[in-house]
Amino acid sequence: MKNTLRFNPPKDWGHKNCNPHFTGLVNLIGHVSYFLDYKDNSKMLEIGCYMGESTLMFCASNAFDEIHCMDPFKKNSFIKTENFVNEMLKVEWDEVKREFWTNTRHFSDKIKLHQDFSYNMVDKFPDKYFDFVYIDANHTYEDVKRDILDYLPKTSTLIGGHDYNPGVWDGVVEAVNEMFPDSEIHVHQDTSWLVNLKE
């Protein structure tokens, strides 16, 4: 596989001698750890884990004792543009899922994979079950807003996601701004966003 999203992104995605898709997430994880005050028994949810590159980074940080991942590993028939990443990387969904397990193989005891769409899983978790929810699934305004509305009650402290990138993912930016008009939205180098609900 020539390119991936975080570990080996296309050259026109980054800067010379720097991979912001990697370093930005490292910075986000440090920020999350600080806000959680390096809490024991911490739990996070990643909505949209794709090849598991960010999942591996969340696991390797040792910031979380339990990581739930949600991804159907299949196309949502209601969204016409969802497969653009698969097309760009020239992969099929079965290969994406294999890469997920390859990338996260050292942390199988920490990961709980839910192979489904997020809207089908929301009632499976009690309120405030997670310390951190990270949203990186469908990027339309409607889908991002629905994920925030569904999973905001499920986190006690932090919520965030990927692709807060004006001019590129305007739906993400619009949904996040609308849902958190009075909160500080921390944006990292990889365009990950983070809101501390206790600030």
PDB file of C-alpha atoms in Angstrom:
ATOM      1  CA  MET A   1       0.000   0.000   0.000  1.00  0.00           C
ATOM      2  CA  LYS A   2       1.629   3.202  -1.158  1.00  0.00           C
ATOM      3  CA  ASN A   3      -0.208   5.687   1.087  1.00  0.00           C
ATOM      4  CA  THR A   4      -2.222   5.732   4.300  1.00  0.00           C
ATOM      5  CA  LEU A   5      -4.030   8.551   6.077  1.00  0.00           C
ATOM      6  CA  ARG A   6      -1.712   9.262   9.026  1.00  0.00           C
ATOM      7  CA  PHE A   7       1.497   7.232   8.801  1.00  0.00           C
ATOM      8  CA  ASN A   8       2.281   7.791   5.125  1.00  0.00           C
ATOM      9  CA  PRO A   9      -0.121  10.401   3.718  1.00  0.00           C
ATOM     10  CA  PRO A  10       0.137  11.645   0.126  1.00  0.00           C
ATOM     11  CA  LYS A  11       2.956  14.159  -0.152  1.00  0.00           C
ATOM     12  CA  ASP A  12       0.645  17.012  -1.135  1.00  0.00           C
ATOM     13  CA  TRP A  13      -1.171  16.632   2.217  1.00  0.00           C
ATOM     14  CA  GLY A  14       1.725  17.652   4.429  1.00  0.00           C
ATOM     15  CA  HIS A  15       4.760  19.851   4.856  1.00  0.00           C
ATOM     16  CA  LYS A  16       8.332  19.119   3.940  1.00  0.00           C
ATOM     17  CA  ASN A  17      10.145  17.166   6.655  1.00  0.00           C
ATOM     18  CA  CYS A  18       6.993  16.996   8.791  1.00  0.00           C
ATOM     19  CA  ASN A  19       3.893  14.838   8.862  1.00  0.00           C
ATOM     20  CA  PRO A  20       1.223  16.997  10.535  1.00  0.00           C
ATOM     21  CA  HIS A  21      -1.306  14.159  10.399  1.00  0.00           C
ATOM     22  CA  PHE A  22       0.906  12.250  12.843  1.00  0.00           C
ATOM     23  CA  THR A  23       2.394  15.035  14.950  1.00  0.00           C
ATOM     24  CA  GLY A  24      -0.937  16.836  15.263  1.00  0.00           C
ATOM     25  CA  LEU A  25      -2.595  13.758  16.753  1.00  0.00           C
ATOM     26  CA  VAL A  26       0.338  13.286  19.132  1.00  0.00           C
ATOM     27  CA  ASN A  27      -0.254  16.848  20.350  1.00  0.00           C
ATOM     28  CA  LEU A  28      -3.994  16.209  20.701  1.00  0.00           C
ATOM     29  CA  ILE A  29      -3.334  13.107  22.798  1.00  0.00           C
ATOM     30  CA  GLY A  30      -1.030  15.119  25.065  1.00  0.00           C
ATOM     31  CA  HIS A  31      -3.734  17.756  25.405  1.00  0.00           C
ATOM     32  CA  VAL A  32      -6.322  15.087  26.246  1.00  0.00           C
ATOM     33  CA  SER A  33      -4.030  13.497  28.841  1.00  0.00           C
ATOM     34  CA  TYR A  34      -3.491  16.879  30.471  1.00  0.00           C
ATOM     35  CA  PHE A  35      -7.214  17.678  30.592  1.00  0.00           C
ATOM     36  CA  LEU A  36      -7.957  14.240  32.074  1.00  0.00           C
ATOM     37  CA  ASP A  37      -5.195  14.817  34.618  1.00  0.00           C
ATOM     38  CA  TYR A  38      -3.641  11.448  33.665  1.00  0.00           C
ATOM     39  CA  LYS A  39      -6.672   9.658  35.103  1.00  0.00           C
ATOM     40  CA  ASP A  40      -6.607   5.912  35.819  1.00  0.00           C
ATOM     41  CA  ASN A  41      -9.201   3.602  34.240  1.00  0.00           C
ATOM     42  CA  SER A  42      -9.948   6.109  31.488  1.00  0.00           C
ATOM     43  CA  LYS A  43     -12.187   5.159  28.594  1.00  0.00           C
ATOM     44  CA  MET A  44     -12.491   6.619  25.127  1.00  0.00           C
ATOM     45  CA  LEU A  45     -14.629   6.075  22.049  1.00  0.00           C
ATOM     46  CA  GLU A  46     -13.352   6.522  18.506  1.00  0.00           C
ATOM     47  CA  ILE A  47     -16.157   6.864  15.968  1.00  0.00           C
ATOM     48  CA  GLY A  48     -14.626   6.028  12.603  1.00  0.00           C
ATOM     49  CA  CYS A  49     -11.353   4.148  13.084  1.00  0.00           C
ATOM     50  CA  TYR A  50     -10.687   3.145   9.461  1.00  0.00           C
ATOM     51  CA  MET A  51      -7.238   1.476   9.238  1.00  0.00           C
ATOM     52  CA  GLY A  52      -6.545   1.855  12.942  1.00  0.00           C
ATOM     53  CA  GLU A  53      -3.634   4.270  12.634  1.00  0.00           C
ATOM     54  CA  SER A  54      -5.103   6.775  15.080  1.00  0.00           C
ATOM     55  CA  THR A  55      -6.338   3.869  17.211  1.00  0.00           C
ATOM     56  CA  LEU A  56      -2.769   2.604  17.488  1.00  0.00           C
ATOM     57  CA  MET A  57      -1.604   6.051  18.544  1.00  0.00           C
ATOM     58  CA  PHE A  58      -4.343   6.359  21.169  1.00  0.00           C
ATOM     59  CA  CYS A  59      -3.416   2.893  22.486  1.00  0.00           C
ATOM     60  CA  ALA A  60       0.349   3.427  22.444  1.00  0.00           C
ATOM     61  CA  SER A  61       0.002   6.687  24.371  1.00  0.00           C
ATOM     62  CA  ASN A  62      -1.150   4.683  27.403  1.00  0.00           C
ATOM     63  CA  ALA A  63      -3.629   7.493  28.120  1.00  0.00           C
ATOM     64  CA  PHE A  64      -6.589   5.102  27.995  1.00  0.00           C
ATOM     65  CA  ASP A  65      -7.264   1.756  29.642  1.00  0.00           C
ATOM     66  CA  GLU A  66     -10.231   0.948  27.425  1.00  0.00           C
ATOM     67  CA  ILE A  67     -10.757   2.070  23.818  1.00  0.00           C
ATOM     68  CA  HIS A  68     -14.003   1.431  21.985  1.00  0.00           C
ATOM     69  CA  CYS A  69     -13.851   1.723  18.195  1.00  0.00           C
ATOM     70  CA  MET A  70     -16.833   2.040  15.907  1.00  0.00           C
ATOM     71  CA  ASP A  71     -16.650   1.431  12.180  1.00  0.00           C
ATOM     72  CA  PRO A  72     -18.939  -0.584   9.896  1.00  0.00           C
ATOM     73  CA  PHE A  73     -16.089  -1.239   7.413  1.00  0.00           C
ATOM     74  CA  LYS A  74     -18.563  -0.838   4.598  1.00  0.00           C
ATOM     75  CA  LYS A  75     -20.063   1.920   2.499  1.00  0.00           C
ATOM     76  CA  ASN A  76     -23.043   3.836   3.810  1.00  0.00           C
ATOM     77  CA  SER A  77     -25.471   3.535   0.913  1.00  0.00           C
ATOM     78  CA  PHE A  78     -26.952   6.957   1.732  1.00  0.00           C
ATOM     79  CA  ILE A  79     -23.690   8.830   1.157  1.00  0.00           C
ATOM     80  CA  LYS A  80     -22.359   9.014  -2.386  1.00  0.00           C
ATOM     81  CA  THR A  81     -18.911  10.451  -1.622  1.00  0.00           C
ATOM     82  CA  GLU A  82     -17.944   8.257   1.319  1.00  0.00           C
ATOM     83  CA  ASN A  83     -15.697   5.915  -0.654  1.00  0.00           C
ATOM     84  CA  PHE A  84     -13.409   8.690  -1.928  1.00  0.00           C
ATOM     85  CA  VAL A  85     -10.639   7.673   0.508  1.00  0.00           C
ATOM     86  CA  ASN A  86     -10.834   4.023  -0.563  1.00  0.00           C
ATOM     87  CA  GLU A  87     -10.679   5.149  -4.179  1.00  0.00           C
ATOM     88  CA  MET A  88      -7.743   7.463  -3.501  1.00  0.00           C
ATOM     89  CA  LEU A  89      -5.802   4.748  -1.646  1.00  0.00           C
ATOM     90  CA  LYS A  90      -6.978   2.026  -4.064  1.00  0.00           C
ATOM     91  CA  VAL A  91      -8.255  -0.285  -1.312  1.00  0.00           C
ATOM     92  CA  GLU A  92     -11.433  -2.226  -0.608  1.00  0.00           C
ATOM     93  CA  TRP A  93     -13.187  -2.436   2.756  1.00  0.00           C
ATOM     94  CA  ASP A  94     -11.914  -5.951   3.545  1.00  0.00           C
ATOM     95  CA  GLU A  95      -8.338  -4.643   3.210  1.00  0.00           C
ATOM     96  CA  VAL A  96      -9.171  -1.651   5.420  1.00  0.00           C
ATOM     97  CA  LYS A  97     -10.400  -3.989   8.161  1.00  0.00           C
ATOM     98  CA  ARG A  98      -7.310  -6.217   7.874  1.00  0.00           C
ATOM     99  CA  GLU A  99      -5.112  -3.128   8.205  1.00  0.00           C
ATOM    100  CA  PHE A 100      -7.054  -2.103  11.318  1.00  0.00           C
ATOM    101  CA  TRP A 101      -6.220  -5.379  13.044  1.00  0.00           C
ATOM    102  CA  THR A 102      -2.618  -5.313  11.802  1.00  0.00           C
ATOM    103  CA  ASN A 103      -2.042  -1.798  13.107  1.00  0.00           C
ATOM    104  CA  THR A 104      -3.649  -2.494  16.485  1.00  0.00           C
ATOM    105  CA  ARG A 105      -2.465  -6.095  17.012  1.00  0.00           C
ATOM    106  CA  HIS A 106      -0.362  -5.276  20.085  1.00  0.00           C
ATOM    107  CA  PHE A 107      -3.342  -3.800  21.925  1.00  0.00           C
ATOM    108  CA  SER A 108      -6.143  -6.311  21.369  1.00  0.00           C
ATOM    109  CA  ASP A 109      -6.693  -6.522  25.142  1.00  0.00           C
ATOM    110  CA  LYS A 110      -7.441  -2.786  25.269  1.00  0.00           C
ATOM    111  CA  ILE A 111      -9.648  -2.439  22.167  1.00  0.00           C
ATOM    112  CA  LYS A 112     -13.335  -3.220  21.834  1.00  0.00           C
ATOM    113  CA  LEU A 113     -14.421  -3.052  18.189  1.00  0.00           C
ATOM    114  CA  HIS A 114     -18.067  -2.388  17.331  1.00  0.00           C
ATOM    115  CA  GLN A 115     -18.565  -3.093  13.636  1.00  0.00           C
ATOM    116  CA  ASP A 116     -21.599  -0.907  13.011  1.00  0.00           C
ATOM    117  CA  PHE A 117     -22.680   2.654  12.272  1.00  0.00           C
ATOM    118  CA  SER A 118     -22.571   5.013  15.251  1.00  0.00           C
ATOM    119  CA  TYR A 119     -26.302   5.778  15.130  1.00  0.00           C
ATOM    120  CA  ASN A 120     -27.062   2.087  15.720  1.00  0.00           C
ATOM    121  CA  MET A 121     -24.814   1.891  18.803  1.00  0.00           C
ATOM    122  CA  VAL A 122     -25.664   4.967  20.852  1.00  0.00           C
ATOM    123  CA  ASP A 123     -28.066   3.183  23.224  1.00  0.00           C
ATOM    124  CA  LYS A 124     -25.451   0.538  24.078  1.00  0.00           C
ATOM    125  CA  PHE A 125     -23.578   2.886  26.433  1.00  0.00           C
ATOM    126  CA  PRO A 126     -24.755   4.626  29.606  1.00  0.00           C
ATOM    127  CA  ASP A 127     -24.395   8.381  29.920  1.00  0.00           C
ATOM    128  CA  LYS A 128     -20.941   9.609  30.943  1.00  0.00           C
ATOM    129  CA  TYR A 129     -19.417   6.184  30.278  1.00  0.00           C
ATOM    130  CA  PHE A 130     -16.485   7.666  28.360  1.00  0.00           C
ATOM    131  CA  ASP A 131     -13.932  10.276  29.355  1.00  0.00           C
ATOM    132  CA  PHE A 132     -13.279  11.203  25.729  1.00  0.00           C
ATOM    133  CA  VAL A 133     -15.199  10.774  22.461  1.00  0.00           C
ATOM    134  CA  TYR A 134     -13.373  11.316  19.134  1.00  0.00           C
ATOM    135  CA  ILE A 135     -15.508  11.668  15.985  1.00  0.00           C
ATOM    136  CA  ASP A 136     -13.969  10.906  12.591  1.00  0.00           C
ATOM    137  CA  ALA A 137     -16.704   9.197  10.587  1.00  0.00           C
ATOM    138  CA  ASN A 138     -18.909  10.741   7.920  1.00  0.00           C
ATOM    139  CA  HIS A 139     -18.012  14.401   7.420  1.00  0.00           C
ATOM    140  CA  THR A 140     -21.288  15.953   6.328  1.00  0.00           C
ATOM    141  CA  TYR A 141     -22.801  18.645   8.520  1.00  0.00           C
ATOM    142  CA  GLU A 142     -25.788  16.406   9.283  1.00  0.00           C
ATOM    143  CA  ASP A 143     -23.708  13.372  10.246  1.00  0.00           C
ATOM    144  CA  VAL A 144     -21.221  15.262  12.403  1.00  0.00           C
ATOM    145  CA  LYS A 145     -24.022  17.074  14.211  1.00  0.00           C
ATOM    146  CA  ARG A 146     -25.876  13.803  14.796  1.00  0.00           C
ATOM    147  CA  ASP A 147     -22.747  12.140  16.205  1.00  0.00           C
ATOM    148  CA  ILE A 148     -22.173  15.088  18.543  1.00  0.00           C
ATOM    149  CA  LEU A 149     -25.799  15.117  19.690  1.00  0.00           C
ATOM    150  CA  ASP A 150     -25.855  11.337  20.171  1.00  0.00           C
ATOM    151  CA  TYR A 151     -22.531  10.992  21.972  1.00  0.00           C
ATOM    152  CA  LEU A 152     -22.168  14.228  23.905  1.00  0.00           C
ATOM    153  CA  PRO A 153     -24.169  12.723  26.798  1.00  0.00           C
ATOM    154  CA  LYS A 154     -21.887   9.672  26.717  1.00  0.00           C
ATOM    155  CA  THR A 155     -18.729  11.566  27.700  1.00  0.00           C
ATOM    156  CA  SER A 156     -17.967  13.076  31.074  1.00  0.00           C
ATOM    157  CA  THR A 157     -15.128  15.390  30.099  1.00  0.00           C
ATOM    158  CA  LEU A 158     -13.926  15.684  26.499  1.00  0.00           C
ATOM    159  CA  ILE A 159     -15.290  15.500  22.976  1.00  0.00           C
ATOM    160  CA  GLY A 160     -13.414  16.062  19.755  1.00  0.00           C
ATOM    161  CA  GLY A 161     -12.856  14.823  16.274  1.00  0.00           C
ATOM    162  CA  HIS A 162     -10.983  15.227  13.041  1.00  0.00           C
ATOM    163  CA  ASP A 163     -11.033  17.514  10.005  1.00  0.00           C
ATOM    164  CA  TYR A 164     -11.976  20.868  11.497  1.00  0.00           C
ATOM    165  CA  ASN A 165     -10.696  22.364   8.278  1.00  0.00           C
ATOM    166  CA  PRO A 166     -12.477  25.423   6.806  1.00  0.00           C
ATOM    167  CA  GLY A 167     -12.678  25.373   3.047  1.00  0.00           C
ATOM    168  CA  VAL A 168     -12.098  21.628   2.942  1.00  0.00           C
ATOM    169  CA  TRP A 169     -14.574  20.123   5.432  1.00  0.00           C
ATOM    170  CA  ASP A 170     -17.019  22.972   5.946  1.00  0.00           C
ATOM    171  CA  GLY A 171     -19.710  20.601   7.228  1.00  0.00           C
ATOM    172  CA  VAL A 172     -17.488  19.562  10.132  1.00  0.00           C
ATOM    173  CA  VAL A 173     -16.641  23.178  10.976  1.00  0.00           C
ATOM    174  CA  GLU A 174     -20.282  24.291  10.795  1.00  0.00           C
ATOM    175  CA  ALA A 175     -21.538  21.448  12.990  1.00  0.00           C
ATOM    176  CA  VAL A 176     -18.831  21.914  15.643  1.00  0.00           C
ATOM    177  CA  ASN A 177     -19.266  25.698  15.771  1.00  0.00           C
ATOM    178  CA  GLU A 178     -23.033  25.362  16.028  1.00  0.00           C
ATOM    179  CA  MET A 179     -22.883  22.783  18.807  1.00  0.00           C
ATOM    180  CA  PHE A 180     -20.237  24.611  20.877  1.00  0.00           C
ATOM    181  CA  PRO A 181     -20.858  28.345  20.378  1.00  0.00           C
ATOM    182  CA  ASP A 182     -19.638  29.303  23.850  1.00  0.00           C
ATOM    183  CA  SER A 183     -16.786  26.814  24.226  1.00  0.00           C
ATOM    184  CA  GLU A 184     -13.122  27.097  23.352  1.00  0.00           C
ATOM    185  CA  ILE A 185     -12.487  24.821  20.385  1.00  0.00           C
ATOM    186  CA  HIS A 186      -8.868  23.669  20.493  1.00  0.00           C
ATOM    187  CA  VAL A 187      -7.645  22.891  16.953  1.00  0.00           C
ATOM    188  CA  HIS A 188      -4.458  20.907  16.401  1.00  0.00           C
ATOM    189  CA  GLN A 189      -2.002  20.665  13.523  1.00  0.00           C
ATOM    190  CA  ASP A 190      -3.777  17.669  11.982  1.00  0.00           C
ATOM    191  CA  THR A 191      -7.087  19.606  12.097  1.00  0.00           C
ATOM    192  CA  SER A 192      -8.310  17.598  15.081  1.00  0.00           C
ATOM    193  CA  TRP A 193     -10.647  19.603  17.305  1.00  0.00           C
ATOM    194  CA  LEU A 194     -11.195  19.266  21.042  1.00  0.00           C
ATOM    195  CA  VAL A 195     -13.677  20.707  23.531  1.00  0.00           C
ATOM    196  CA  ASN A 196     -13.214  20.377  27.280  1.00  0.00           C
ATOM    197  CA  LEU A 197     -16.746  20.213  28.703  1.00  0.00           C
ATOM    198  CA  LYS A 198     -15.450  21.274  32.115  1.00  0.00           C
ATOM    199  CA  GLU A 199     -13.800  24.507  30.952  1.00  0.00           C
TER     200      GLU A 199
END
